[in-house]
Short mmCIF file of C-alpha atoms in Angstrom, two decimals:
data_model
loop_
_atom_site.label_atom_id
_atom_site.label_comp_id
_atom_site.label_asym_id
_atom_site.label_seq_id
_atom_site.Cartn_x
_atom_site.Cartn_y
_atom_site.Cartn_z
CA MET A 14 2.31 87.85 -104.49
CA ARG A 15 6.04 88.47 -104.04
CA THR A 16 6.79 84.87 -105.00
CA HIS A 17 4.55 85.24 -108.06
CA VAL A 18 6.45 88.33 -109.25
CA VAL A 19 9.88 86.78 -108.60
CA ASP A 20 9.04 83.51 -110.36
CA ARG A 21 8.00 85.40 -113.48
CA PHE A 22 11.58 86.69 -113.86
CA HIS A 23 13.45 83.49 -113.10
CA ALA A 24 13.35 82.59 -116.80
CA TYR A 25 14.97 85.90 -117.78
CA TYR A 26 17.90 85.84 -115.35
CA THR A 27 20.25 82.97 -114.56
CA LYS A 28 22.78 82.45 -111.76
CA ALA A 29 26.40 81.92 -112.78
CA LYS A 30 29.25 80.84 -110.51
CA LEU A 31 32.62 82.55 -111.02
CA PRO A 32 35.97 80.76 -110.61
CA ASP A 33 36.62 82.53 -107.32
CA GLY A 34 33.41 81.09 -105.84
CA ARG A 35 31.20 84.16 -106.18
CA THR A 36 27.70 83.86 -107.60
CA VAL A 37 26.43 86.51 -109.99
CA ILE A 38 23.11 86.96 -111.74
CA ARG A 39 23.37 87.42 -115.48
CA LYS A 40 20.73 88.25 -118.00
CA ASN A 41 19.70 85.52 -120.39
CA LYS A 42 20.69 86.75 -123.84
CA ALA A 43 18.18 84.48 -125.56
CA VAL A 44 15.26 86.40 -124.10
CA ASP A 45 13.35 88.55 -126.55
CA GLU A 46 13.33 92.23 -125.60
CA LYS A 47 9.70 92.55 -126.59
CA LYS A 48 8.74 89.72 -124.26
CA LEU A 49 10.75 91.29 -121.45
CA SER A 50 9.02 94.63 -121.89
CA GLY A 51 5.67 92.88 -121.64
CA ALA A 52 6.76 91.15 -118.43
CA LEU A 53 7.89 94.49 -116.97
CA LYS A 54 4.51 95.96 -117.85
CA ASP A 55 2.70 93.12 -116.07
CA ALA A 56 4.97 93.52 -113.02
CA ARG A 57 4.26 97.24 -112.78
CA LYS A 58 0.56 96.56 -113.11
CA SER A 59 0.70 93.98 -110.30
CA LEU A 60 2.69 96.38 -108.10
CA LYS A 61 0.16 99.14 -108.66
CA TYR A 62 -2.63 96.70 -107.83
CA LEU A 63 -0.93 95.83 -104.53
CA GLN A 64 -0.45 99.49 -103.69
CA ARG A 65 -4.15 100.18 -104.18
CA ALA A 66 -5.01 97.19 -101.99
CA ASN A 67 -2.71 98.45 -99.22
CA ASP A 68 -4.27 101.89 -99.50
CA GLY A 69 -7.68 100.36 -98.74
CA HIS A 70 -9.46 100.15 -102.09
CA ILE A 71 -12.04 97.45 -101.40
CA ASN A 72 -12.21 95.90 -104.89
CA ASN A 73 -8.44 95.48 -105.12
CA LEU A 74 -8.24 94.22 -101.54
CA ARG A 75 -10.92 91.58 -102.14
CA THR A 76 -9.10 90.29 -105.21
CA VAL A 77 -5.79 90.07 -103.33
CA LEU A 78 -7.45 88.16 -100.47
CA ASP A 79 -9.10 85.76 -102.94
CA MET A 80 -5.73 85.10 -104.56
CA THR A 81 -4.04 84.67 -101.17
CA TYR A 82 -6.53 82.08 -99.93
CA GLY A 83 -6.80 80.22 -103.23
CA ARG A 84 -10.27 81.31 -104.35
CA ILE A 85 -8.91 82.52 -107.69
CA GLY A 86 -5.61 82.44 -109.52
CA LYS A 87 -2.68 80.05 -109.54
CA ARG A 88 -3.04 78.76 -105.98
CA ARG A 89 -6.63 77.71 -106.61
CA ARG A 90 -5.49 75.58 -109.55
CA GLN A 91 -2.79 74.03 -107.38
CA LEU A 92 -5.30 73.10 -104.66
CA ILE A 93 -7.68 71.58 -107.21
CA PHE A 94 -4.84 69.67 -108.86
CA LYS A 95 -4.12 67.85 -105.58
CA LEU A 96 -7.65 66.44 -105.61
CA GLN A 97 -7.38 65.19 -109.20
CA ALA A 98 -4.87 62.48 -108.28
CA PRO A 99 -6.53 59.01 -108.38
CA ASP A 100 -7.12 57.12 -105.16
CA PRO A 101 -4.29 54.70 -104.27
CA LEU A 102 -4.86 51.04 -105.08
CA MET A 103 -4.00 48.66 -102.27
CA ASP A 104 -3.86 45.28 -104.05
CA ASP A 105 -1.89 44.13 -107.09
CA ALA A 106 -5.00 42.77 -108.84
CA SER A 107 -6.60 46.21 -109.03
CA VAL A 108 -3.39 47.71 -110.38
CA ALA A 109 -3.17 45.06 -113.11
CA MET A 110 -6.83 45.51 -114.07
CA LEU A 111 -6.48 49.30 -114.30
CA SER A 112 -3.31 49.01 -116.38
CA ALA A 113 -5.06 46.68 -118.82
CA GLN A 114 -7.98 49.06 -119.21
CA ILE A 115 -5.71 52.03 -119.87
CA SER A 116 -3.59 50.14 -122.40
CA GLN A 117 -6.66 48.98 -124.36
CA GLN A 118 -8.24 52.43 -124.47
CA PRO A 119 -6.83 54.96 -126.96
CA ARG A 120 -5.09 57.94 -125.39
CA ARG A 121 -7.28 60.59 -126.97
CA LYS A 122 -10.48 58.80 -125.89
CA ARG A 123 -9.65 58.55 -122.20
CA VAL A 124 -12.48 60.06 -120.18
CA PRO A 125 -11.60 61.96 -116.98
CA GLU A 126 -13.32 60.80 -113.79
CA LEU A 127 -14.00 62.50 -110.49
CA THR A 128 -12.16 61.23 -107.43
CA ASP A 129 -13.93 60.56 -104.13
CA GLU A 130 -12.84 63.95 -102.75
CA LEU A 131 -14.09 65.82 -105.81
CA SER A 132 -17.39 63.92 -105.79
CA ALA A 133 -18.03 64.73 -102.12
CA LEU A 134 -17.10 68.36 -102.70
CA LEU A 135 -19.36 68.58 -105.76
CA LYS A 136 -22.37 67.12 -103.93
CA SER A 137 -21.91 69.51 -101.02
CA GLN A 138 -21.42 72.62 -103.15
CA ILE A 139 -24.58 71.95 -105.16
CA LYS A 140 -26.60 72.05 -101.91
CA GLN A 141 -25.17 75.46 -100.93
CA PRO A 142 -26.98 78.68 -101.94
CA SER A 143 -25.61 80.26 -105.10
CA THR A 144 -25.24 83.65 -103.34
CA ARG A 145 -22.36 82.23 -101.30
CA PHE A 146 -20.01 82.02 -104.29
CA ASP A 147 -18.80 84.44 -106.95
CA ARG A 148 -18.78 81.80 -109.68
CA ALA A 149 -21.60 80.26 -111.66
CA PRO A 150 -23.55 77.65 -109.65
CA LEU A 151 -23.11 73.91 -110.16
CA ARG A 152 -26.26 71.96 -111.07
CA GLU A 153 -25.21 68.51 -112.33
CA LEU A 154 -23.51 65.66 -110.49
CA ALA A 155 -22.69 63.90 -113.77
CA PRO A 156 -22.67 64.87 -117.45
CA LYS A 157 -25.94 64.28 -119.28
CA VAL A 158 -24.79 62.93 -122.64
CA PRO A 159 -27.60 62.89 -125.20
CA ALA A 160 -28.44 59.53 -126.75
CA VAL A 161 -28.95 60.85 -130.29
CA ASN A 162 -27.82 63.89 -132.25
CA ILE A 163 -29.95 66.43 -134.14
CA TRP A 164 -30.41 63.97 -137.01
CA GLN A 165 -31.77 61.35 -134.59
CA ARG A 166 -28.72 59.18 -135.07
CA LYS A 167 -26.59 57.56 -132.44
CA PHE A 168 -24.37 60.05 -130.63
CA PRO A 169 -20.78 59.56 -131.87
CA GLU A 170 -18.28 58.17 -129.39
CA LYS A 171 -15.79 60.90 -130.18
CA ARG A 172 -18.34 63.59 -129.33
CA LYS A 173 -19.20 61.77 -126.11
CA VAL A 174 -15.59 61.98 -124.98
CA ASN A 175 -15.38 65.68 -125.87
CA PHE A 176 -18.72 66.32 -124.16
CA ILE A 177 -17.55 64.70 -120.91
CA LYS A 178 -14.20 66.51 -121.05
CA ALA A 179 -15.97 69.86 -121.45
CA TRP A 180 -18.26 69.11 -118.49
CA TYR A 181 -15.27 68.00 -116.40
CA ALA A 182 -13.32 71.22 -117.15
CA ARG A 183 -16.40 73.37 -116.50
CA THR A 184 -17.02 71.64 -113.19
CA LEU A 185 -13.44 72.05 -111.98
CA ASP A 186 -13.57 75.73 -112.92
CA ARG A 187 -16.58 76.29 -110.62
CA LEU A 188 -15.50 74.14 -107.68
CA MET A 189 -14.19 75.82 -104.53
CA ALA A 190 -10.82 74.39 -103.52
CA PRO A 191 -10.70 72.98 -99.94
CA PHE A 192 -8.25 74.05 -97.27
CA GLU A 193 -6.13 72.12 -94.82
CA ALA A 194 -7.31 72.04 -91.21
CA ALA A 195 -4.66 74.39 -89.79
CA GLU A 196 -5.12 77.10 -92.42
CA TRP A 197 -8.92 76.75 -92.32
CA GLU A 198 -9.00 77.23 -88.54
CA ARG A 199 -6.71 80.26 -88.72
CA LEU A 200 -8.95 81.93 -91.30
CA GLN A 201 -11.93 81.14 -89.08
CA GLY A 202 -10.19 82.85 -86.17
CA LEU A 203 -9.44 85.93 -88.27
CA ALA A 204 -13.03 86.15 -89.50
CA ALA A 205 -14.47 85.71 -85.99
CA GLY A 206 -11.99 88.07 -84.33
CA ASP A 207 -10.40 85.35 -82.15
CA VAL A 208 -6.99 85.75 -83.83
CA ARG A 209 -5.42 89.15 -83.36
CA TRP A 210 -4.57 91.17 -86.45
CA ASP A 211 -1.61 93.51 -86.02
CA GLY A 212 -2.59 95.72 -88.95
CA PRO A 213 -0.79 96.54 -92.19
CA VAL A 214 2.97 97.05 -92.27
CA PRO A 215 3.73 100.79 -92.02
CA GLN A 216 5.11 102.36 -95.17
CA ARG A 217 8.68 103.59 -95.31
CA LYS A 218 9.31 107.29 -95.17
CA LEU A 219 9.97 109.21 -98.34
CA GLY A 220 13.69 109.36 -99.06
CA THR A 221 15.57 112.67 -98.97
CA VAL A 222 18.67 114.06 -100.66
CA ARG A 223 21.51 116.03 -99.09
CA SER A 224 19.57 119.27 -99.37
CA GLY A 225 16.87 117.81 -97.14
CA ASN A 226 14.19 117.94 -99.84
CA PRO A 227 12.27 114.84 -100.97
CA CYS A 228 13.80 112.76 -103.74
CA HIS A 229 10.83 113.36 -106.06
CA SER A 230 9.58 116.64 -107.34
CA PHE A 231 6.07 115.72 -106.18
CA SER A 232 4.68 114.67 -102.81
CA ARG A 233 2.32 111.77 -102.42
CA VAL A 234 -1.19 112.91 -101.51
CA ALA A 235 -2.89 110.86 -98.81
CA LEU A 236 -6.22 109.78 -100.27
CA ARG A 237 -7.84 109.72 -96.85
CA ASP A 238 -7.11 113.45 -96.48
CA LEU A 239 -9.10 114.35 -99.58
CA PRO A 240 -12.47 116.10 -99.12
CA HIS A 241 -15.63 114.02 -98.87
CA ARG A 242 -17.58 113.00 -101.95
CA LEU A 243 -19.32 115.99 -103.46
CA THR A 244 -22.99 116.13 -104.31
CA THR A 245 -23.10 118.87 -106.94
CA SER A 246 -22.09 117.86 -110.44
CA THR A 247 -20.27 121.15 -111.02
CA GLU A 248 -18.24 120.79 -107.83
CA ARG A 249 -17.50 117.18 -108.71
CA ILE A 250 -16.06 118.13 -112.11
CA VAL A 251 -13.90 120.88 -110.62
CA GLU A 252 -12.55 118.69 -107.82
CA LYS A 253 -11.93 115.80 -110.22
CA GLU A 254 -9.40 117.92 -112.09
CA LYS A 255 -7.57 118.71 -108.85
CA HIS A 256 -7.82 115.23 -107.30
CA PRO A 257 -8.47 112.40 -109.80
CA GLU A 258 -8.56 109.87 -106.94
CA ILE A 259 -11.74 111.33 -105.44
CA ASN A 260 -14.00 108.82 -107.25
CA SER A 261 -12.13 105.82 -105.81
CA ARG A 262 -11.92 106.69 -102.15
CA PRO A 263 -10.11 104.01 -100.09
CA HIS A 264 -11.28 102.51 -96.83
CA GLN A 265 -9.50 102.69 -93.51
CA LEU A 266 -7.99 99.27 -92.75
CA THR A 267 -9.53 98.66 -89.35
CA PRO A 268 -9.89 95.25 -87.63
CA ARG A 269 -13.67 95.42 -88.02
CA PHE A 270 -13.38 96.12 -91.77
CA MET A 271 -10.89 93.28 -92.25
CA ARG A 272 -13.09 90.83 -90.32
CA ARG A 273 -15.90 91.57 -92.75
CA LEU A 274 -13.64 90.82 -95.72
CA TRP A 275 -12.28 87.66 -94.11
CA SER A 276 -15.83 86.49 -93.41
CA ASN A 277 -16.66 86.95 -97.09
CA VAL A 278 -13.65 84.81 -98.07
CA PHE A 279 -14.25 82.25 -95.30
CA GLN A 280 -17.77 81.40 -96.47
CA LYS A 281 -16.28 80.25 -99.80
CA CYS A 282 -13.72 77.93 -98.17
CA PRO A 283 -14.65 74.25 -97.65
CA ARG A 284 -12.80 71.71 -95.54
CA LEU A 285 -12.51 67.97 -96.21
CA ASP A 286 -12.33 65.51 -93.31
CA TRP A 287 -12.29 61.71 -93.55
CA ASP A 288 -14.91 59.90 -91.45
CA ASN A 289 -13.65 56.46 -90.42
CA LYS A 290 -17.05 55.24 -89.23
CA ARG A 291 -18.99 56.02 -92.39
CA LYS A 292 -15.98 55.59 -94.70
CA LYS A 293 -16.64 58.80 -96.59
CA TRP A 294 -15.51 62.41 -96.85
CA ASP A 295 -17.24 65.11 -94.82
CA VAL A 296 -17.35 68.65 -96.20
CA THR A 297 -17.56 71.61 -93.81
CA TRP A 298 -18.16 75.11 -95.13
CA GLY A 299 -16.91 78.23 -93.44
CA ASP A 300 -19.57 80.17 -91.61
CA VAL A 301 -19.13 82.83 -88.94
CA GLU A 302 -22.05 83.06 -86.54
CA LYS A 303 -23.10 86.62 -85.82
CA GLU A 304 -24.76 86.82 -82.43
CA ALA A 305 -26.50 90.12 -81.78
CA ALA A 306 -26.14 91.42 -78.22
CA LEU A 307 -29.48 91.80 -76.43
CA ALA A 308 -30.23 95.21 -74.97
CA ILE A 309 -32.46 93.67 -72.24
CA ASP A 310 -31.50 90.77 -70.04
CA PRO A 311 -34.29 88.17 -70.41
CA HIS A 312 -33.46 86.65 -67.01
CA LYS A 313 -34.36 89.83 -65.11
CA GLU A 314 -37.81 91.20 -64.30
CA LEU A 315 -39.24 93.57 -66.90
CA LEU A 316 -41.27 96.63 -66.00
CA LEU A 317 -44.00 96.52 -68.63
CA GLY A 318 -46.64 98.46 -66.74
CA VAL A 319 -46.34 101.38 -69.11
CA PHE A 320 -48.23 99.28 -71.67
CA ASP A 321 -51.27 98.71 -69.41
CA GLY A 322 -54.56 99.73 -70.98
CA VAL A 323 -53.35 99.17 -74.57
CA ASP A 324 -54.44 96.26 -76.77
CA ASP A 325 -52.28 94.24 -79.15
CA GLU A 326 -52.79 96.75 -81.96
CA GLY A 327 -51.62 99.70 -79.82
CA ARG A 328 -55.06 101.25 -79.23
CA ILE A 329 -56.37 102.27 -75.80
CA ARG A 330 -58.99 99.90 -74.45
CA ARG A 331 -62.37 101.37 -73.41
CA ASP A 332 -62.44 99.61 -70.06
CA SER A 333 -59.22 101.36 -69.04
CA VAL A 334 -60.51 104.95 -69.67
CA ASP A 335 -62.21 107.00 -66.95
CA PRO A 336 -65.45 108.44 -68.51
CA ILE A 337 -65.31 111.54 -66.28
CA SER A 338 -61.70 112.61 -66.70
CA CYS A 339 -61.24 110.81 -70.06
CA SER A 340 -57.83 109.66 -68.94
CA VAL A 341 -56.24 106.24 -68.71
CA ASN A 342 -56.21 104.68 -65.26
CA TYR A 343 -52.46 104.20 -65.05
CA GLN A 344 -51.51 102.38 -61.86
CA GLY A 345 -47.76 102.69 -62.31
CA PRO A 346 -45.20 100.18 -63.51
CA GLN A 347 -45.96 96.60 -62.57
CA PRO A 348 -43.22 93.97 -62.53
CA VAL A 349 -43.80 91.13 -64.94
CA LYS A 350 -41.88 87.89 -64.63
#
């Protein structure tokens, strides 16, 4: 996120080298002031978004994690762009044939094609449940171009090209970008708890002036110290005037809470591996196995005698009741192997 904010301002400031060897940063005079004010507004908005994520607001934190791991935003487009490069051609005959086809075909009528990596990723993502992803599900492996139009005439070639381009763009927008092996395994360790998380970086203390008072005329209120959510509508309205942040209470950033968020991101992260035997790409999706701890050891003997005299439906059997005392003949716990 820091790199994203800094890169936005590289176009507005340039580095100049003085005769004595010093380097200074000067403002580009050709930049429009209105455009600069808009960039400052976007930067303040991004900074506020990061502050809310660090405070523990779950919606902001999820978005920041998705941008960090390339599920949304600029990094996702960069990861997808790496897969759009055509496969390398090994022989000169294939290169000459491809060059001839491209030269004969007009530029505006060139149809985009899926590479082997994108095709394998598309086939695998279609088989996954739609609840795993936040985007619309993929349903088609190839565009279904109609043969005729609404007037029952042959479908124009120009519309075919536009139809395929629209399907190609829509498919790339819904595909989940794959990770490299090292980054995928680290995210798996964070989601499973195998990699230690040191916690968020502590915030700096509020600066003071010579008098010893804080620099600002106000003190920052810790949102975690606010009272719990109120149930009465009247109390809620009164407290909302005192503390506007009460309706967006943050979450404590604990390792258990972060593992749950990392697991949510990890299940949307595929991994591409080349299989030399089958000569194809294998796609592996992130999944953290949750094994529930058993309260009873199945390898030890269980004392189930307390259930003697009771049928499968939980009712007392007649043969186990003494007709004189009308009590169950309980013989004590019996070990069952």
